[in-house]
GROMACS .gro file of C-alpha atoms in nm:
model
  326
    1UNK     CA    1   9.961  12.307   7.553
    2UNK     CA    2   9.977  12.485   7.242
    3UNK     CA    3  10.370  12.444   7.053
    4UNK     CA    4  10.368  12.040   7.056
    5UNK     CA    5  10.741  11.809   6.966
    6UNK     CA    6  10.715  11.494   6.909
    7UNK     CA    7  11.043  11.298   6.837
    8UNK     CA    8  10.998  10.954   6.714
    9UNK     CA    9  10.718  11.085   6.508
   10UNK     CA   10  10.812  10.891   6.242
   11UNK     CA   11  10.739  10.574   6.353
   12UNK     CA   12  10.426  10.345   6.475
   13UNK     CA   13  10.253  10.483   6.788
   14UNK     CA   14  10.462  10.904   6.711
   15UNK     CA   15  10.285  10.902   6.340
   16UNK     CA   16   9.928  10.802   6.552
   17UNK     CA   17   9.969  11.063   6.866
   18UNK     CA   18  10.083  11.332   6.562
   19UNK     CA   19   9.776  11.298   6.378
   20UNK     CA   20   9.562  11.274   6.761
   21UNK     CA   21   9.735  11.571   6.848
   22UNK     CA   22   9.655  11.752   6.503
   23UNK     CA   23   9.295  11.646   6.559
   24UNK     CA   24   9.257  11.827   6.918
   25UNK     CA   25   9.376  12.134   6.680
   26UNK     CA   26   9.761  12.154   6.840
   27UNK     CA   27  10.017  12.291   6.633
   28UNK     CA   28  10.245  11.966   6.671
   29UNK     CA   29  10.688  12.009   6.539
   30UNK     CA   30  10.724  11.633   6.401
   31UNK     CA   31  11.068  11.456   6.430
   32UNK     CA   32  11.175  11.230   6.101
   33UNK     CA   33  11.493  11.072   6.189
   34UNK     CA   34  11.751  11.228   5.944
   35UNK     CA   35  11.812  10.982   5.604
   36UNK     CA   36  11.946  11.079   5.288
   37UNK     CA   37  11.603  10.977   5.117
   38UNK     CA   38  11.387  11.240   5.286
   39UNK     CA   39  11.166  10.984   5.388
   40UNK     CA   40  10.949  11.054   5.670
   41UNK     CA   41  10.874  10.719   5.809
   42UNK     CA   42  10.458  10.667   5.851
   43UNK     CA   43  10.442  11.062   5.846
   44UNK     CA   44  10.422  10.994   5.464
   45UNK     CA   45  10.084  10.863   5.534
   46UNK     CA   46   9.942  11.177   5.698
   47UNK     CA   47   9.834  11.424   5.463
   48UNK     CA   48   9.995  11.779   5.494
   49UNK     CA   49   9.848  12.012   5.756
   50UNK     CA   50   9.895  12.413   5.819
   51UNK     CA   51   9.977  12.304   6.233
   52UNK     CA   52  10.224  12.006   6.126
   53UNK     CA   53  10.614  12.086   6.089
   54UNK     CA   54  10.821  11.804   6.020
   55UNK     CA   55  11.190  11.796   6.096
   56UNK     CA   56  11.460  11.587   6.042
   57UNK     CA   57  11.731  11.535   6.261
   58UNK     CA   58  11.854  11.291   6.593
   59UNK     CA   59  11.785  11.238   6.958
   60UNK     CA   60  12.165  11.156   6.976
   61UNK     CA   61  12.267  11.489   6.856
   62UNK     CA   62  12.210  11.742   7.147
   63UNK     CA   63  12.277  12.082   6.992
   64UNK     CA   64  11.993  11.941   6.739
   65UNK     CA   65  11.772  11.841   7.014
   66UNK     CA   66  11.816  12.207   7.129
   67UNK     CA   67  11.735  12.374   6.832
   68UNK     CA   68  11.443  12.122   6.797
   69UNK     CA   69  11.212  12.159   7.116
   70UNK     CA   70  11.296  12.524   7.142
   71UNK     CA   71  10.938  12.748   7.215
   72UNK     CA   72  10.777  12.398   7.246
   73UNK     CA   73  10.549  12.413   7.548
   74UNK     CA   74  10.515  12.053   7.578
   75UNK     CA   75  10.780  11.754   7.417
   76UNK     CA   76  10.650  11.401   7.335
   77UNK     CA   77  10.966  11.203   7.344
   78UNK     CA   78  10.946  10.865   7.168
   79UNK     CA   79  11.215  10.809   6.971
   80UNK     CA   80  11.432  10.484   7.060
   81UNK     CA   81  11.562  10.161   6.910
   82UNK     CA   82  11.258   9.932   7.018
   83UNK     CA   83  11.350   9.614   6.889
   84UNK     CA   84  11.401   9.342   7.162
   85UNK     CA   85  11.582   9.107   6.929
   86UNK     CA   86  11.817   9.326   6.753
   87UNK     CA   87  11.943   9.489   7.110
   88UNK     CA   88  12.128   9.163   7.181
   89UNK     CA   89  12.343   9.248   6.886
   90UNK     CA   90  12.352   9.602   6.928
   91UNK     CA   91  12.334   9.704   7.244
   92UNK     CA   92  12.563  10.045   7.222
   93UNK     CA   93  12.325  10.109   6.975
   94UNK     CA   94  12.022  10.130   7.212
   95UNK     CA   95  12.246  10.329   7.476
   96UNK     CA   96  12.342  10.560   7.256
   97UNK     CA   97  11.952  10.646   7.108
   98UNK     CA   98  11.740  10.526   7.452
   99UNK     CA   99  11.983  10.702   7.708
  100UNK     CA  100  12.169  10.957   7.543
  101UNK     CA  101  11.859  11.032   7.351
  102UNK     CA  102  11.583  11.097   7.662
  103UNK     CA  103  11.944  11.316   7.827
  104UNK     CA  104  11.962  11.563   7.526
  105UNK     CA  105  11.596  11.610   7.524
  106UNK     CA  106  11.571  11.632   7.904
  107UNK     CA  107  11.913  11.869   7.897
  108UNK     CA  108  11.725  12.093   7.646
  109UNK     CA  109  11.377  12.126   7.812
  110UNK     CA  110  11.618  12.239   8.116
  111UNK     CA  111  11.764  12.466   7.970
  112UNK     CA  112  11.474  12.594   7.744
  113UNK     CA  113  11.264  12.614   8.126
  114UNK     CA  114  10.923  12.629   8.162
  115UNK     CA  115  10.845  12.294   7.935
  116UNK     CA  116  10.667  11.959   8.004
  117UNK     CA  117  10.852  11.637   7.920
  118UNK     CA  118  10.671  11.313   7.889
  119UNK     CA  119  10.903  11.015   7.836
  120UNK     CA  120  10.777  10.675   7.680
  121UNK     CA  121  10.835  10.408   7.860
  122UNK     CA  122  10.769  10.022   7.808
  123UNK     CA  123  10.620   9.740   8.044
  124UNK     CA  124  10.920   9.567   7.925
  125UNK     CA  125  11.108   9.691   8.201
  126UNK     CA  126  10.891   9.528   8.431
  127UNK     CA  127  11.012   9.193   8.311
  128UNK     CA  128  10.827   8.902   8.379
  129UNK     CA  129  10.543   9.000   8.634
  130UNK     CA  130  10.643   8.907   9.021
  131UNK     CA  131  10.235   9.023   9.069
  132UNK     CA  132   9.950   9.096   8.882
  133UNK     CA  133   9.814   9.314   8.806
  134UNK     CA  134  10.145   9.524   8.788
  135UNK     CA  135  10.122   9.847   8.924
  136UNK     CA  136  10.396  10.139   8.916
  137UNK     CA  137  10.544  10.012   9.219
  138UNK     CA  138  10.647   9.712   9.109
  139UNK     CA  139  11.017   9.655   9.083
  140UNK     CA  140  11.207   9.683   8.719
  141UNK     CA  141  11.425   9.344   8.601
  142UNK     CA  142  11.630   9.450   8.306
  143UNK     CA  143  11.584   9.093   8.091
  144UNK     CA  144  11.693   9.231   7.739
  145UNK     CA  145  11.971   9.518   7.652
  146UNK     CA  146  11.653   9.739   7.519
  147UNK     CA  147  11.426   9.705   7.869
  148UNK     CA  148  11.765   9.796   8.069
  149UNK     CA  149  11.798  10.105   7.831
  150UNK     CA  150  11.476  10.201   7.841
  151UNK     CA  151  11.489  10.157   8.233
  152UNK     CA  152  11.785  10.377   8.228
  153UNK     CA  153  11.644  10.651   8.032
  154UNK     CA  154  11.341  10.618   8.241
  155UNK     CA  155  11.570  10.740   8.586
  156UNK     CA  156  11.761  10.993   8.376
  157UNK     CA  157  11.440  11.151   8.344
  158UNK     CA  158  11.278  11.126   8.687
  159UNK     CA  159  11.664  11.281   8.834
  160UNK     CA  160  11.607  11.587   8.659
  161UNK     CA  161  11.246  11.600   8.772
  162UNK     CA  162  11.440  11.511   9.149
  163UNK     CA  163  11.720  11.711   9.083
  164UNK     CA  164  11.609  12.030   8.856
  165UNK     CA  165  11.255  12.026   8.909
  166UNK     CA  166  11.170  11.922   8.549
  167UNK     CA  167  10.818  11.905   8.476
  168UNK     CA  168  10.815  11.513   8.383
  169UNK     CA  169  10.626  11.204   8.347
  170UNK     CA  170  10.762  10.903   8.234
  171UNK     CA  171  10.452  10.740   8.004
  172UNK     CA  172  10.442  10.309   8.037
  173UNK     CA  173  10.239  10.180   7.756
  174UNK     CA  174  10.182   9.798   7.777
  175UNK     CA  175  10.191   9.623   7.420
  176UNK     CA  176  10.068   9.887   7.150
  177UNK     CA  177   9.922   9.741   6.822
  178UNK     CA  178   9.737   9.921   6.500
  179UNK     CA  179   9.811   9.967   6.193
  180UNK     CA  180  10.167  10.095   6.087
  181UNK     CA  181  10.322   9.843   6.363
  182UNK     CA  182  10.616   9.733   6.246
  183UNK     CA  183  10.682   9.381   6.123
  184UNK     CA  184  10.935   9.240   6.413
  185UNK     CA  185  10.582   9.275   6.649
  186UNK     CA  186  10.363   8.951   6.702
  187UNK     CA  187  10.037   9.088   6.541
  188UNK     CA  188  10.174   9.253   6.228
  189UNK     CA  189  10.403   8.911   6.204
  190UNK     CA  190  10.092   8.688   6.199
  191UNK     CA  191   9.832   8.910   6.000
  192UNK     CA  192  10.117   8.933   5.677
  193UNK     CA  193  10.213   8.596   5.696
  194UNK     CA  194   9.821   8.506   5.616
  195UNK     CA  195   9.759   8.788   5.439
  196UNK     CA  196  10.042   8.667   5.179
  197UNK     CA  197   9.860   8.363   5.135
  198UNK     CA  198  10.118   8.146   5.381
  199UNK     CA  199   9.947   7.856   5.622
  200UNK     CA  200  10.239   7.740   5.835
  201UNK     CA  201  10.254   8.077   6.013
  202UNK     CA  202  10.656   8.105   6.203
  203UNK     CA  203  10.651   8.244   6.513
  204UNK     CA  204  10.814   8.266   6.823
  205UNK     CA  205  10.737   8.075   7.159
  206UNK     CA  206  10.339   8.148   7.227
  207UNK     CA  207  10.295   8.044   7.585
  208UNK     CA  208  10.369   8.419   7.726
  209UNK     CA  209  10.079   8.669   7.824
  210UNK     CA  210  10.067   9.034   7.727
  211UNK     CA  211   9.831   9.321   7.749
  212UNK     CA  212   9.754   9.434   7.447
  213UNK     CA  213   9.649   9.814   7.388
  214UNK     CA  214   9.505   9.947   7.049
  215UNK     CA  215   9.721  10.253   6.942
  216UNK     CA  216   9.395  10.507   6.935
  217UNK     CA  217   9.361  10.438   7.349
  218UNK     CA  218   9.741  10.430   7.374
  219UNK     CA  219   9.800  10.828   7.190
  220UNK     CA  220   9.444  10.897   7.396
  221UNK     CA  221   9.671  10.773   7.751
  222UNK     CA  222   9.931  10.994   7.623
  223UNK     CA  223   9.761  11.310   7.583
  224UNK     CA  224   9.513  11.266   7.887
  225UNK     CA  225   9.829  11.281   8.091
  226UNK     CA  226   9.963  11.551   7.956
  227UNK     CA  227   9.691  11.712   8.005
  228UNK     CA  228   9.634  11.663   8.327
  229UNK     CA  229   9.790  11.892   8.644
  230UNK     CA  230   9.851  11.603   8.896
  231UNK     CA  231  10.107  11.375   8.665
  232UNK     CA  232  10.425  11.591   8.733
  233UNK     CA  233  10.696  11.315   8.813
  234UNK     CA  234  10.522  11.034   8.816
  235UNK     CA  235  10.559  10.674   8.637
  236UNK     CA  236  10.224  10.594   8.461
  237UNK     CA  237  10.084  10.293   8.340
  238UNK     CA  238   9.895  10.316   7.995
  239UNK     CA  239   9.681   9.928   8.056
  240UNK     CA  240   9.388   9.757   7.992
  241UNK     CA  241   9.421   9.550   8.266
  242UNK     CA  242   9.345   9.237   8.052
  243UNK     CA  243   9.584   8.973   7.922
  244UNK     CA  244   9.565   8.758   7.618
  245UNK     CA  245   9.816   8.447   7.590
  246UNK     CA  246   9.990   8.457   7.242
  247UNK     CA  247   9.821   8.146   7.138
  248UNK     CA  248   9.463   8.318   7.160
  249UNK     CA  249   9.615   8.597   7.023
  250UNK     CA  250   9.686   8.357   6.718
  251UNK     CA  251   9.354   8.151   6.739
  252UNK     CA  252   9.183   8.451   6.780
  253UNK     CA  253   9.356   8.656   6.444
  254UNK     CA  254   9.322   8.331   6.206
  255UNK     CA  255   8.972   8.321   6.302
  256UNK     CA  256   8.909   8.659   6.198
  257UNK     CA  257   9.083   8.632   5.870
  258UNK     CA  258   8.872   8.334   5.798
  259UNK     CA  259   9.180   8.080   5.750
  260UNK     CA  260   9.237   7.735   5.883
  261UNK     CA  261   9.615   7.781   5.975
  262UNK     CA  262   9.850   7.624   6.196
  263UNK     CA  263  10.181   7.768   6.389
  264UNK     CA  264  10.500   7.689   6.315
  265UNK     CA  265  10.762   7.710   6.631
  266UNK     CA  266  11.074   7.940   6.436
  267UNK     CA  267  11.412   7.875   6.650
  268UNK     CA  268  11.534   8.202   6.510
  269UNK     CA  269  11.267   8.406   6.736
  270UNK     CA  270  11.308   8.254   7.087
  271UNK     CA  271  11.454   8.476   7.280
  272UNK     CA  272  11.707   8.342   7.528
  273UNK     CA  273  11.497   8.163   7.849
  274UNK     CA  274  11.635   8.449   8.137
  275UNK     CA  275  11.537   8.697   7.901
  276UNK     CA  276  11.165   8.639   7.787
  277UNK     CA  277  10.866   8.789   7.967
  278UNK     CA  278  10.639   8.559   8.034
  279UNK     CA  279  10.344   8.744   8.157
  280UNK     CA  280  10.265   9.155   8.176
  281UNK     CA  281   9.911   9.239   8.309
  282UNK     CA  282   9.899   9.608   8.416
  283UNK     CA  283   9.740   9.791   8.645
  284UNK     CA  284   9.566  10.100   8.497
  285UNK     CA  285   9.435  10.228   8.853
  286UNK     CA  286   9.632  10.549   8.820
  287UNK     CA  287   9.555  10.656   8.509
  288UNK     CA  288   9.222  10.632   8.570
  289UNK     CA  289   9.265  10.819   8.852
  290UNK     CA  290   9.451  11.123   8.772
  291UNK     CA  291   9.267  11.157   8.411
  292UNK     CA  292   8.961  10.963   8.408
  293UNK     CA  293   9.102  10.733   8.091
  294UNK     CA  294   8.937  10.413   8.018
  295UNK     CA  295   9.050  10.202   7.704
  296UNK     CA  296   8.744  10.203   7.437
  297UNK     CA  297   8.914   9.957   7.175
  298UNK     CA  298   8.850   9.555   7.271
  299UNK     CA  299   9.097   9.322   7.162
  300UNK     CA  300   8.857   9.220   6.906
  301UNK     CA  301   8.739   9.528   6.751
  302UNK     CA  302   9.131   9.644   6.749
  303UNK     CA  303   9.279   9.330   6.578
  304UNK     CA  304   8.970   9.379   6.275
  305UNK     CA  305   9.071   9.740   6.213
  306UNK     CA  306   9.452   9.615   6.200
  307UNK     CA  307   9.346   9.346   5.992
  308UNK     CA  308   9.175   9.548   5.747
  309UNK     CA  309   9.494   9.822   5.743
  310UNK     CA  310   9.695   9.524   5.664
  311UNK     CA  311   9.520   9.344   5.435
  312UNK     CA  312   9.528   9.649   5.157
  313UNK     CA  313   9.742   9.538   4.924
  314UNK     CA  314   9.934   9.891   4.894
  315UNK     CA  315  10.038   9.858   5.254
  316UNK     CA  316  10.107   9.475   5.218
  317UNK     CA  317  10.412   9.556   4.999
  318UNK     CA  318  10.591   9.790   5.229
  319UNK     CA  319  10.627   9.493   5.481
  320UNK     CA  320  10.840   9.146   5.361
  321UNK     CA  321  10.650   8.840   5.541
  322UNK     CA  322  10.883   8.620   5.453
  323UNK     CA  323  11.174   8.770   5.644
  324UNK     CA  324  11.216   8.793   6.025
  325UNK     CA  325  11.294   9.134   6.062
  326UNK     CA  326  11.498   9.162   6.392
   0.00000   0.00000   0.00000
């Protein structure tokens, strides 16, 4: 690799892998999603570097995606509309970005030749787990409009690996935190609520299970498989093969803010009963096997360093604890 683009760049887990990338010395072509402000998203937060570009543009547009990953030996696509809530009032929405999106970027590297895709994926589209741990093979269960878009974009990009010999992989991270998450997420929901001085914390329903990957091992997952020869049109789990019920996850953040707190069941973020997931544990054999990737971060360790991110007042007042942000 040596001409990196990144789309979704802009946003939680594209601002970290830019500044990974940047780090291994790569000369890394940024996607901002096109606003009127010429706001860059969390790319703001990385300080200007001779090997970063930034562009702004849109997935959705595919002469732009053209233009965008041109002479780009490798493409990072993760841009999408992530938010599980919101796709049950938008749904076209997430189509139009999640689908059409990963099709213009797969229709350019095509027609470019000679470039490695890697798609991001979600262990939403797993649904709830039939067996744990949950390896690649087990089958997907569309339970939200976002997890059936993101399963869709996920087979548009394995046909043209089937069907025009595109060098893909389609990336699965399980449930990425950090810093820079954005506020609809559990942990970022939680940590400003206390931070903001509130002690009847609103959240959702806090029986289900997730496993829960700090964002440094998540951009690490994502660059030891592109970096690796064996991963050409494959599905790969990015896991830590651990799960942590929501309630510990909340027992577990309150104690490390020092706060007696309780949790406060908010009707507003239930999702409907068919669609929840209940429990995701993955299976991380295959990563480990093809690249030798272990995650570093514990649960523990992670949820400190997002606390302290958090807790800076400068970054509080970019977030709004007191509204659910679908």
């Amino acid at each position: 690799m040596k001409q990196i683009a990144v789309t979704g760049a802009d946003g939680f887990i594209g601002s970290h892998l830019v500044e990974a990338l940047l780090e291994r010395g790569y000369k890394v072509r940024a996607l901002s999603q096109y606003n009127s402000f010429n706001n860059w998203g969390w790319l703001e937060d990385i300080a200007p570097r001779e090997n970063l570009d930034v562009w702004c543009g849109d997935v959705r547009d595919p002469e732009f995606c053209r233009r965008f990953t041109e002479g780009a030996d490798t493409i990072f696509h993760l841009a999408a509309l992530i938010a599980i809530p919101y796709s049950y009032i938008a749904p076209d929405s997430y189509v139009d970005t999640n689908i059409k999106g990963t099709l213009n970027i797969c229709q350019a590297a095509k027609d470019h030749g000679g470039q490695r895709v890697l798609v991001t994926s979600t262990s939403e589209v797993y649904g709830t787990a039939r067996y744990v741990p949950i390896d690649e093979k087990h089958p997907k269960q569309p339970q939200s409009p976002y997890s059936a878009t993101k399963i869709g974009a996920d087979a548009i990009a394995l046909s043209f690996h089937n069907a025009f010999d595109l060098d893909v992989t389609v990336v699965r991270p399980f449930n990425t935190y950090g810093p820079r998450q954005s506020a609809r997420a559990i942990i970022p929901t939680i940590i400003t609520q206390i931070a903001s001085g509130v002690r009847k914390i609103k959240v959702g329903d806090l029986s289900p299970t997730r496993d829960f990957n700090y964002v440094a091992d998540t951009c690490r997952g994502f660059i030891d498989i592109a970096e690796a020869n064996s991963t050409k049109g494959l599905e790969i789990n990015i896991a830590t093969g651990k799960e942590t019920s929501m309630e510990d996850l909340f027992k577990t953040i309150a104690r490390l803010m020092g706060v007696d707190v309780e949790w406060v069941r908010d009707p507003e973020r239930i999702r409907p009963a068919t669609s929840e997931v209940f429990r995701l544990l993955g299976d991380n054999s295959l990563i480990k096997e093809l690249t030798g990737w272990e995650p570093r971060v514990s649960l523990e360790e992670g949820l400190e360093r997002t606390i302290r991110w958090f807790s800076e007042p400068s970054r509080m007042e970019k977030y709004k604890p007191g509204i659910y942000n679908r």
